[in-house]
PDB file of C-alpha atoms in Angstrom:
ATOM      1  CA  MET A   1       0.000   0.000   0.000  1.00 93.00           C
ATOM      2  CA  GLN A   2       1.298   3.432  -0.906  1.00 96.00           C
ATOM      3  CA  LEU A   3       0.114   6.804   0.391  1.00 97.00           C
ATOM      4  CA  MET A   4       0.973   9.834  -1.750  1.00 98.00           C
ATOM      5  CA  PHE A   5       0.314  13.514  -1.062  1.00 98.00           C
ATOM      6  CA  LEU A   6      -0.930  15.167  -4.262  1.00 98.00           C
ATOM      7  CA  GLY A   7      -0.374  18.409  -2.403  1.00 97.00           C
ATOM      8  CA  SER A   8       0.378  19.391   1.176  1.00 98.00           C
ATOM      9  CA  GLY A   9      -0.737  23.014   1.262  1.00 97.00           C
ATOM     10  CA  ALA A  10      -3.526  24.845   3.054  1.00 96.00           C
ATOM     11  CA  ALA A  11      -6.815  25.873   1.436  1.00 94.00           C
ATOM     12  CA  PHE A  12      -5.520  29.111  -0.068  1.00 93.00           C
ATOM     13  CA  CYS A  13      -1.966  28.126  -0.964  1.00 93.00           C
ATOM     14  CA  VAL A  14      -0.793  29.687  -4.229  1.00 92.00           C
ATOM     15  CA  ALA A  15       2.789  28.430  -4.273  1.00 90.00           C
ATOM     16  CA  ALA A  16       3.628  27.067  -7.712  1.00 88.00           C
ATOM     17  CA  ASP A  17       5.270  23.985  -6.214  1.00 91.00           C
ATOM     18  CA  ASN A  18       2.328  22.891  -4.058  1.00 96.00           C
ATOM     19  CA  PHE A  19      -1.375  22.136  -4.133  1.00 97.00           C
ATOM     20  CA  GLN A  20      -4.140  21.577  -1.608  1.00 97.00           C
ATOM     21  CA  SER A  21      -3.785  18.663   0.805  1.00 97.00           C
ATOM     22  CA  ASN A  22      -5.433  15.813  -1.067  1.00 97.00           C
ATOM     23  CA  ILE A  23      -4.028  12.313  -0.732  1.00 98.00           C
ATOM     24  CA  LEU A  24      -3.986   9.226  -2.946  1.00 98.00           C
ATOM     25  CA  LEU A  25      -3.862   5.766  -1.388  1.00 98.00           C
ATOM     26  CA  THR A  26      -2.895   2.966  -3.789  1.00 97.00           C
ATOM     27  CA  SER A  27      -3.478  -0.679  -2.876  1.00 96.00           C
ATOM     28  CA  ALA A  28      -1.315  -3.625  -3.866  1.00 94.00           C
ATOM     29  CA  SER A  29      -3.859  -4.432  -6.588  1.00 95.00           C
ATOM     30  CA  GLY A  30      -3.494  -0.931  -8.048  1.00 96.00           C
ATOM     31  CA  ARG A  31      -6.864   0.414  -6.936  1.00 97.00           C
ATOM     32  CA  ARG A  32      -6.747   4.043  -5.776  1.00 98.00           C
ATOM     33  CA  LEU A  33      -8.654   5.852  -3.031  1.00 98.00           C
ATOM     34  CA  LEU A  34      -8.570   9.650  -3.177  1.00 98.00           C
ATOM     35  CA  ILE A  35      -8.772  11.151   0.306  1.00 98.00           C
ATOM     36  CA  ASP A  36     -10.491  14.505  -0.234  1.00 98.00           C
ATOM     37  CA  CYS A  37     -11.035  16.132  -3.606  1.00 98.00           C
ATOM     38  CA  GLY A  38     -10.333  19.860  -3.602  1.00 97.00           C
ATOM     39  CA  THR A  39     -10.515  22.484  -6.307  1.00 97.00           C
ATOM     40  CA  ASP A  40      -6.909  21.779  -7.351  1.00 96.00           C
ATOM     41  CA  ILE A  41      -7.542  18.110  -8.078  1.00 98.00           C
ATOM     42  CA  ARG A  42      -7.232  18.012 -11.861  1.00 97.00           C
ATOM     43  CA  PHE A  43      -3.996  20.015 -11.687  1.00 97.00           C
ATOM     44  CA  SER A  44      -2.472  18.100  -8.783  1.00 97.00           C
ATOM     45  CA  LEU A  45      -3.198  14.797 -10.525  1.00 98.00           C
ATOM     46  CA  ALA A  46      -1.798  16.065 -13.843  1.00 97.00           C
ATOM     47  CA  ALA A  47       1.381  17.300 -12.147  1.00 96.00           C
ATOM     48  CA  LEU A  48       2.094  13.697 -11.194  1.00 96.00           C
ATOM     49  CA  GLY A  49       1.144  12.254 -14.584  1.00 96.00           C
ATOM     50  CA  MET A  50      -2.368  11.143 -13.615  1.00 97.00           C
ATOM     51  CA  SER A  51      -5.993  12.080 -14.265  1.00 97.00           C
ATOM     52  CA  TYR A  52      -9.506  11.389 -12.994  1.00 98.00           C
ATOM     53  CA  ARG A  53      -9.231   7.985 -14.689  1.00 97.00           C
ATOM     54  CA  ASP A  54      -6.651   6.973 -12.111  1.00 97.00           C
ATOM     55  CA  VAL A  55      -9.085   7.424  -9.208  1.00 98.00           C
ATOM     56  CA  ASN A  56     -11.415   4.549  -8.347  1.00 98.00           C
ATOM     57  CA  ASP A  57     -12.881   5.710  -5.044  1.00 98.00           C
ATOM     58  CA  ILE A  58     -13.108   8.903  -2.994  1.00 98.00           C
ATOM     59  CA  TYR A  59     -13.292   9.606   0.735  1.00 98.00           C
ATOM     60  CA  ILE A  60     -14.566  13.009   1.886  1.00 98.00           C
ATOM     61  CA  SER A  61     -13.650  14.299   5.354  1.00 97.00           C
ATOM     62  CA  HIS A  62     -15.651  17.556   5.398  1.00 96.00           C
ATOM     63  CA  LEU A  63     -17.240  20.134   3.132  1.00 96.00           C
ATOM     64  CA  HIS A  64     -14.717  22.957   2.642  1.00 96.00           C
ATOM     65  CA  ALA A  65     -13.829  23.600  -0.995  1.00 97.00           C
ATOM     66  CA  ASP A  66     -10.208  22.478  -0.666  1.00 97.00           C
ATOM     67  CA  HIS A  67     -11.700  19.064   0.205  1.00 97.00           C
ATOM     68  CA  VAL A  68     -14.789  18.895  -2.047  1.00 98.00           C
ATOM     69  CA  GLY A  69     -14.327  21.622  -4.685  1.00 98.00           C
ATOM     70  CA  GLY A  70     -13.190  19.104  -7.305  1.00 98.00           C
ATOM     71  CA  MET A  71     -16.129  16.747  -6.893  1.00 98.00           C
ATOM     72  CA  GLU A  72     -18.202  18.289  -9.697  1.00 98.00           C
ATOM     73  CA  PHE A  73     -15.284  17.855 -12.086  1.00 98.00           C
ATOM     74  CA  MET A  74     -14.719  14.250 -10.960  1.00 98.00           C
ATOM     75  CA  GLY A  75     -18.414  13.381 -11.207  1.00 98.00           C
ATOM     76  CA  PHE A  76     -18.952  14.830 -14.677  1.00 97.00           C
ATOM     77  CA  ALA A  77     -15.608  13.650 -16.077  1.00 97.00           C
ATOM     78  CA  CYS A  78     -16.271  10.064 -15.052  1.00 97.00           C
ATOM     79  CA  LYS A  79     -19.948  10.107 -16.068  1.00 95.00           C
ATOM     80  CA  PHE A  80     -19.283  11.279 -19.612  1.00 96.00           C
ATOM     81  CA  ASP A  81     -16.186   9.169 -20.215  1.00 97.00           C
ATOM     82  CA  PRO A  82     -17.363   5.792 -21.606  1.00 94.00           C
ATOM     83  CA  GLY A  83     -14.154   4.164 -20.432  1.00 92.00           C
ATOM     84  CA  CYS A  84     -14.549   5.292 -16.834  1.00 94.00           C
ATOM     85  CA  GLY A  85     -16.627   3.597 -14.159  1.00 92.00           C
ATOM     86  CA  LYS A  86     -18.647   5.319 -11.465  1.00 95.00           C
ATOM     87  CA  PRO A  87     -16.316   6.169  -8.546  1.00 98.00           C
ATOM     88  CA  GLY A  88     -17.158   4.893  -5.097  1.00 98.00           C
ATOM     89  CA  LEU A  89     -17.803   7.604  -2.509  1.00 98.00           C
ATOM     90  CA  TYR A  90     -17.184   7.012   1.201  1.00 98.00           C
ATOM     91  CA  ILE A  91     -18.602   9.722   3.445  1.00 97.00           C
ATOM     92  CA  SER A  92     -20.133  10.235   6.867  1.00 96.00           C
ATOM     93  CA  ASP A  93     -23.926  10.014   6.841  1.00 96.00           C
ATOM     94  CA  SER A  94     -24.071  13.312   8.731  1.00 93.00           C
ATOM     95  CA  ILE A  95     -22.564  15.299   5.834  1.00 95.00           C
ATOM     96  CA  LYS A  96     -23.663  13.213   2.848  1.00 96.00           C
ATOM     97  CA  ASP A  97     -26.861  15.163   2.147  1.00 96.00           C
ATOM     98  CA  ASP A  98     -25.116  18.504   2.690  1.00 96.00           C
ATOM     99  CA  LEU A  99     -22.464  17.545   0.135  1.00 97.00           C
ATOM    100  CA  TRP A 100     -25.172  17.263  -2.473  1.00 98.00           C
ATOM    101  CA  ASN A 101     -27.639  19.920  -1.339  1.00 97.00           C
ATOM    102  CA  ASN A 102     -25.145  22.641  -0.365  1.00 96.00           C
ATOM    103  CA  CYS A 103     -22.104  21.937  -2.548  1.00 97.00           C
ATOM    104  CA  LEU A 104     -22.952  20.037  -5.731  1.00 98.00           C
ATOM    105  CA  SER A 105     -26.616  20.118  -6.718  1.00 96.00           C
ATOM    106  CA  GLY A 106     -26.550  23.617  -8.217  1.00 96.00           C
ATOM    107  CA  GLY A 107     -24.344  22.473 -11.073  1.00 96.00           C
ATOM    108  CA  MET A 108     -25.078  18.749 -11.189  1.00 97.00           C
ATOM    109  CA  SER A 109     -28.792  18.273 -10.518  1.00 96.00           C
ATOM    110  CA  ALA A 110     -29.909  18.556 -14.166  1.00 92.00           C
ATOM    111  CA  VAL A 111     -28.343  16.468 -16.947  1.00 93.00           C
ATOM    112  CA  ASP A 112     -30.041  15.890 -20.317  1.00 86.00           C
ATOM    113  CA  ASP A 113     -33.429  16.982 -18.923  1.00 84.00           C
ATOM    114  CA  LYS A 114     -33.110  14.470 -16.101  1.00 91.00           C
ATOM    115  CA  ARG A 115     -33.054  15.398 -12.424  1.00 94.00           C
ATOM    116  CA  CYS A 116     -29.944  13.823 -10.923  1.00 96.00           C
ATOM    117  CA  THR A 117     -28.866  12.908  -7.412  1.00 97.00           C
ATOM    118  CA  LEU A 118     -25.497  12.140  -5.843  1.00 98.00           C
ATOM    119  CA  SER A 119     -25.873   8.458  -6.699  1.00 97.00           C
ATOM    120  CA  ASP A 120     -26.101   9.244 -10.418  1.00 96.00           C
ATOM    121  CA  PHE A 121     -22.430  10.216 -10.286  1.00 97.00           C
ATOM    122  CA  PHE A 122     -20.981   8.161  -7.420  1.00 98.00           C
ATOM    123  CA  SER A 123     -21.585   4.796  -5.764  1.00 98.00           C
ATOM    124  CA  VAL A 124     -22.344   6.173  -2.319  1.00 98.00           C
ATOM    125  CA  HIS A 125     -21.263   4.374   0.861  1.00 97.00           C
ATOM    126  CA  GLY A 126     -22.598   6.235   3.891  1.00 96.00           C
ATOM    127  CA  ILE A 127     -20.825   5.701   7.207  1.00 96.00           C
ATOM    128  CA  SER A 128     -21.978   6.493  10.735  1.00 91.00           C
ATOM    129  CA  ASP A 129     -20.068   9.272  12.505  1.00 83.00           C
ATOM    130  CA  ALA A 130     -18.195   6.834  14.729  1.00 82.00           C
ATOM    131  CA  GLY A 131     -18.266   4.093  12.129  1.00 94.00           C
ATOM    132  CA  LYS A 132     -15.876   2.184   9.924  1.00 97.00           C
ATOM    133  CA  PHE A 133     -15.581   1.198   6.305  1.00 98.00           C
ATOM    134  CA  SER A 134     -13.532  -1.396   4.491  1.00 97.00           C
ATOM    135  CA  TRP A 135     -11.561  -0.684   1.335  1.00 98.00           C
ATOM    136  CA  GLU A 136      -9.254  -3.219  -0.318  1.00 97.00           C
ATOM    137  CA  GLY A 137      -9.261  -5.310   2.858  1.00 95.00           C
ATOM    138  CA  ILE A 138      -8.222  -2.367   5.078  1.00 96.00           C
ATOM    139  CA  GLU A 139     -10.551  -1.207   7.846  1.00 97.00           C
ATOM    140  CA  PHE A 140     -10.770   2.566   8.235  1.00 98.00           C
ATOM    141  CA  SER A 141     -12.226   4.130  11.385  1.00 97.00           C
ATOM    142  CA  LEU A 142     -13.697   7.617  11.208  1.00 97.00           C
ATOM    143  CA  VAL A 143     -12.279   9.974  13.846  1.00 96.00           C
ATOM    144  CA  LEU A 144     -14.611  12.894  14.498  1.00 92.00           C
ATOM    145  CA  ALA A 145     -12.832  16.084  15.506  1.00 87.00           C
ATOM    146  CA  ASP A 146     -13.659  19.765  15.926  1.00 86.00           C
ATOM    147  CA  HIS A 147     -12.807  21.993  12.990  1.00 88.00           C
ATOM    148  CA  VAL A 148     -15.142  24.996  12.878  1.00 84.00           C
ATOM    149  CA  GLY A 149     -17.464  25.740  15.764  1.00 76.00           C
ATOM    150  CA  GLY A 150     -18.284  27.486  18.968  1.00 62.00           C
ATOM    151  CA  GLY A 151     -20.757  29.957  17.493  1.00 61.00           C
ATOM    152  CA  GLU A 152     -24.061  29.698  15.648  1.00 66.00           C
ATOM    153  CA  ILE A 153     -22.884  26.870  13.441  1.00 72.00           C
ATOM    154  CA  SER A 154     -20.222  24.181  13.539  1.00 75.00           C
ATOM    155  CA  MET A 155     -18.429  21.901  11.125  1.00 83.00           C
ATOM    156  CA  ASN A 156     -16.721  18.686  12.093  1.00 88.00           C
ATOM    157  CA  SER A 157     -14.030  16.962  10.104  1.00 93.00           C
ATOM    158  CA  PHE A 158     -13.666  13.207  10.002  1.00 96.00           C
ATOM    159  CA  GLY A 159     -10.093  11.983  10.137  1.00 97.00           C
ATOM    160  CA  LEU A 160      -9.070   8.389   9.486  1.00 98.00           C
ATOM    161  CA  PHE A 161      -7.332   5.772  11.600  1.00 98.00           C
ATOM    162  CA  PHE A 162      -6.250   2.558   9.890  1.00 98.00           C
ATOM    163  CA  THR A 163      -3.736  -0.256  10.205  1.00 97.00           C
ATOM    164  CA  ILE A 164      -1.759  -1.701   7.295  1.00 94.00           C
ATOM    165  CA  GLY A 165       0.508  -4.630   8.090  1.00 91.00           C
ATOM    166  CA  ASN A 166       1.976  -3.823  11.474  1.00 91.00           C
ATOM    167  CA  LYS A 167       1.716  -0.024  11.146  1.00 95.00           C
ATOM    168  CA  SER A 168      -1.201   2.096  12.370  1.00 98.00           C
ATOM    169  CA  VAL A 169      -1.759   5.459  10.712  1.00 98.00           C
ATOM    170  CA  TYR A 170      -3.721   8.447  11.981  1.00 98.00           C
ATOM    171  CA  LEU A 171      -4.609  11.061   9.363  1.00 98.00           C
ATOM    172  CA  THR A 172      -6.224  14.027  11.090  1.00 98.00           C
ATOM    173  CA  THR A 173      -7.638  15.896   8.072  1.00 97.00           C
ATOM    174  CA  ASP A 174      -8.531  19.468   9.176  1.00 96.00           C
ATOM    175  CA  ILE A 175      -8.606  19.768  12.948  1.00 95.00           C
ATOM    176  CA  LYS A 176      -8.317  22.254  15.764  1.00 94.00           C
ATOM    177  CA  PHE A 177      -5.614  21.561  18.320  1.00 94.00           C
ATOM    178  CA  SER A 178      -7.504  19.010  20.387  1.00 91.00           C
ATOM    179  CA  PRO A 179      -5.214  16.425  22.026  1.00 92.00           C
ATOM    180  CA  ARG A 180      -7.855  15.585  24.629  1.00 91.00           C
ATOM    181  CA  GLN A 181     -10.391  14.730  21.944  1.00 92.00           C
ATOM    182  CA  VAL A 182      -8.089  12.607  19.779  1.00 95.00           C
ATOM    183  CA  GLY A 183      -5.419  11.641  22.305  1.00 95.00           C
ATOM    184  CA  LYS A 184      -6.113   7.913  21.992  1.00 96.00           C
ATOM    185  CA  TYR A 185      -5.333   8.016  18.276  1.00 97.00           C
ATOM    186  CA  LEU A 186      -2.177  10.076  18.809  1.00 98.00           C
ATOM    187  CA  GLN A 187      -0.991   7.460  21.294  1.00 98.00           C
ATOM    188  CA  ASP A 188      -1.987   4.383  19.283  1.00 98.00           C
ATOM    189  CA  ALA A 189      -0.670   5.467  15.884  1.00 98.00           C
ATOM    190  CA  ASP A 190       2.765   4.515  14.609  1.00 98.00           C
ATOM    191  CA  LEU A 191       2.561   7.272  12.004  1.00 98.00           C
ATOM    192  CA  ILE A 192       0.660  10.560  12.435  1.00 98.00           C
ATOM    193  CA  LEU A 193      -0.121  12.911   9.535  1.00 98.00           C
ATOM    194  CA  HIS A 194      -1.289  16.097  11.229  1.00 98.00           C
ATOM    195  CA  ASP A 195      -2.907  19.356  10.108  1.00 98.00           C
ATOM    196  CA  CYS A 196      -0.538  22.252  10.842  1.00 98.00           C
ATOM    197  CA  GLU A 197      -1.254  25.941  10.323  1.00 97.00           C
ATOM    198  CA  THR A 198       1.792  28.174   9.845  1.00 97.00           C
ATOM    199  CA  SER A 199       0.260  31.521   8.841  1.00 95.00           C
ATOM    200  CA  PRO A 200       1.189  34.621  10.899  1.00 93.00           C
ATOM    201  CA  ASN A 201      -2.423  35.047  11.989  1.00 91.00           C
ATOM    202  CA  ALA A 202      -4.276  32.257  13.766  1.00 92.00           C
ATOM    203  CA  SER A 203      -7.494  31.187  12.044  1.00 91.00           C
ATOM    204  CA  GLY A 204      -8.850  29.386  15.077  1.00 90.00           C
ATOM    205  CA  VAL A 205      -9.858  26.345  13.017  1.00 91.00           C
ATOM    206  CA  HIS A 206      -6.533  24.532  12.575  1.00 95.00           C
ATOM    207  CA  ALA A 207      -3.853  23.159  14.860  1.00 97.00           C
ATOM    208  CA  ARG A 208      -0.949  25.600  14.844  1.00 97.00           C
ATOM    209  CA  PHE A 209       2.737  24.720  14.845  1.00 98.00           C
ATOM    210  CA  GLU A 210       3.154  26.545  18.165  1.00 97.00           C
ATOM    211  CA  ASP A 211       0.485  24.291  19.709  1.00 96.00           C
ATOM    212  CA  LEU A 212       1.856  21.054  18.314  1.00 98.00           C
ATOM    213  CA  VAL A 213       5.353  21.788  19.651  1.00 98.00           C
ATOM    214  CA  GLY A 214       3.861  21.396  23.116  1.00 97.00           C
ATOM    215  CA  LEU A 215       2.908  17.761  22.540  1.00 98.00           C
ATOM    216  CA  PRO A 216       5.017  15.069  24.250  1.00 98.00           C
ATOM    217  CA  GLU A 217       8.235  14.156  22.466  1.00 98.00           C
ATOM    218  CA  GLU A 218       7.091  10.586  21.803  1.00 98.00           C
ATOM    219  CA  ILE A 219       4.099  11.980  19.869  1.00 98.00           C
ATOM    220  CA  ARG A 220       6.107  14.550  17.895  1.00 98.00           C
ATOM    221  CA  ASN A 221       8.686  11.909  16.957  1.00 98.00           C
ATOM    222  CA  LYS A 222       6.117  10.023  14.844  1.00 98.00           C
ATOM    223  CA  MET A 223       4.350  13.045  13.328  1.00 98.00           C
ATOM    224  CA  TRP A 224       4.562  14.539   9.851  1.00 98.00           C
ATOM    225  CA  LEU A 225       2.969  17.975   9.343  1.00 98.00           C
ATOM    226  CA  TYR A 226       0.843  19.001   6.369  1.00 98.00           C
ATOM    227  CA  HIS A 227      -1.870  21.500   5.321  1.00 97.00           C
ATOM    228  CA  PHE A 228       0.560  24.354   5.978  1.00 97.00           C
ATOM    229  CA  ASP A 229       0.563  27.851   4.530  1.00 96.00           C
ATOM    230  CA  ASP A 230       2.760  29.507   1.904  1.00 95.00           C
ATOM    231  CA  GLY A 231       5.961  31.152   3.042  1.00 94.00           C
ATOM    232  CA  PRO A 232       8.870  30.206   5.293  1.00 94.00           C
ATOM    233  CA  LEU A 233       8.303  27.188   7.523  1.00 97.00           C
ATOM    234  CA  PRO A 234       9.502  26.607  11.090  1.00 97.00           C
ATOM    235  CA  ASP A 235      12.207  24.040  11.795  1.00 98.00           C
ATOM    236  CA  ALA A 236      10.018  20.972  12.162  1.00 98.00           C
ATOM    237  CA  GLN A 237      12.802  18.422  12.553  1.00 98.00           C
ATOM    238  CA  GLY A 238      14.643  20.626  15.024  1.00 98.00           C
ATOM    239  CA  SER A 239      11.428  20.692  17.057  1.00 98.00           C
ATOM    240  CA  GLY A 240      11.177  16.905  17.197  1.00 98.00           C
ATOM    241  CA  PHE A 241       8.801  16.259  14.281  1.00 98.00           C
ATOM    242  CA  LEU A 242       9.539  14.063  11.280  1.00 98.00           C
ATOM    243  CA  GLY A 243       9.146  17.101   9.033  1.00 98.00           C
ATOM    244  CA  PHE A 244       6.772  18.969   6.735  1.00 98.00           C
ATOM    245  CA  VAL A 245       5.259  16.846   3.972  1.00 98.00           C
ATOM    246  CA  LYS A 246       6.264  17.810   0.429  1.00 97.00           C
ATOM    247  CA  ARG A 247       4.009  17.612  -2.620  1.00 97.00           C
ATOM    248  CA  GLY A 248       4.380  14.186  -4.193  1.00 97.00           C
ATOM    249  CA  GLN A 249       5.862  12.651  -1.041  1.00 98.00           C
ATOM    250  CA  VAL A 250       5.174   8.931  -0.803  1.00 98.00           C
ATOM    251  CA  PHE A 251       4.782   6.788   2.293  1.00 97.00           C
ATOM    252  CA  ASP A 252       5.167   3.049   1.700  1.00 95.00           C
ATOM    253  CA  LEU A 253       2.999   0.964   4.014  1.00 93.00           C
ATOM    254  CA  PRO A 254       3.889  -2.733   3.600  1.00 87.00           C
ATOM    255  CA  GLU A 255       0.850  -4.991   3.870  1.00 79.00           C
TER     256      GLU A 255
END
């Protein structure tokens, strides 16, 4: 199994050498699961010599555009390409309807005088908020975490925890600094891929480098940082982390 970062940047990164933090997981059989599908997706795939045809299934963690903004492109491209099958879509039941109603239906609900739904474009696999799904023999657990909230409205993001061979991986997706909420996964994982904001001004919706530095050394020593902002980066390795993820970086996970 191979995990590749198509990009490792934050939502509004404009650096020519990076894209939004979308990830491609490739199984031993060659099947590919795209973890989040942002607005950059056709460009980030093309930069690595791939296209929508190289994606079999998609997992969506939450509804911000850097994670779902490419779904209209993926849905239409696959639907109107005779050589392309319908992608599978794995998504929490609690955001499935909002993905269609609030993000996609405006541009995708009418095709050839037919009223369409999400299932006309994707084979939908809904998952309970604390549930699991299986893909290529690997069991993925959804890890609910705070992302946007505290006011009139909130948005959760669903990270993933999974084990391949003898290595457990925790992928946070977008997350506030919340070690109490996800501490079990930080402890249990052999490899942590963690959201890390590096902008001068705190957004309040992402874990910041300054926060993560305060984690115990044994946690930092197994943590790679991604979803960072343009500009100079702090010294991650000097602070006990494995480093900042680069676009195109590959993690081999022997099965």
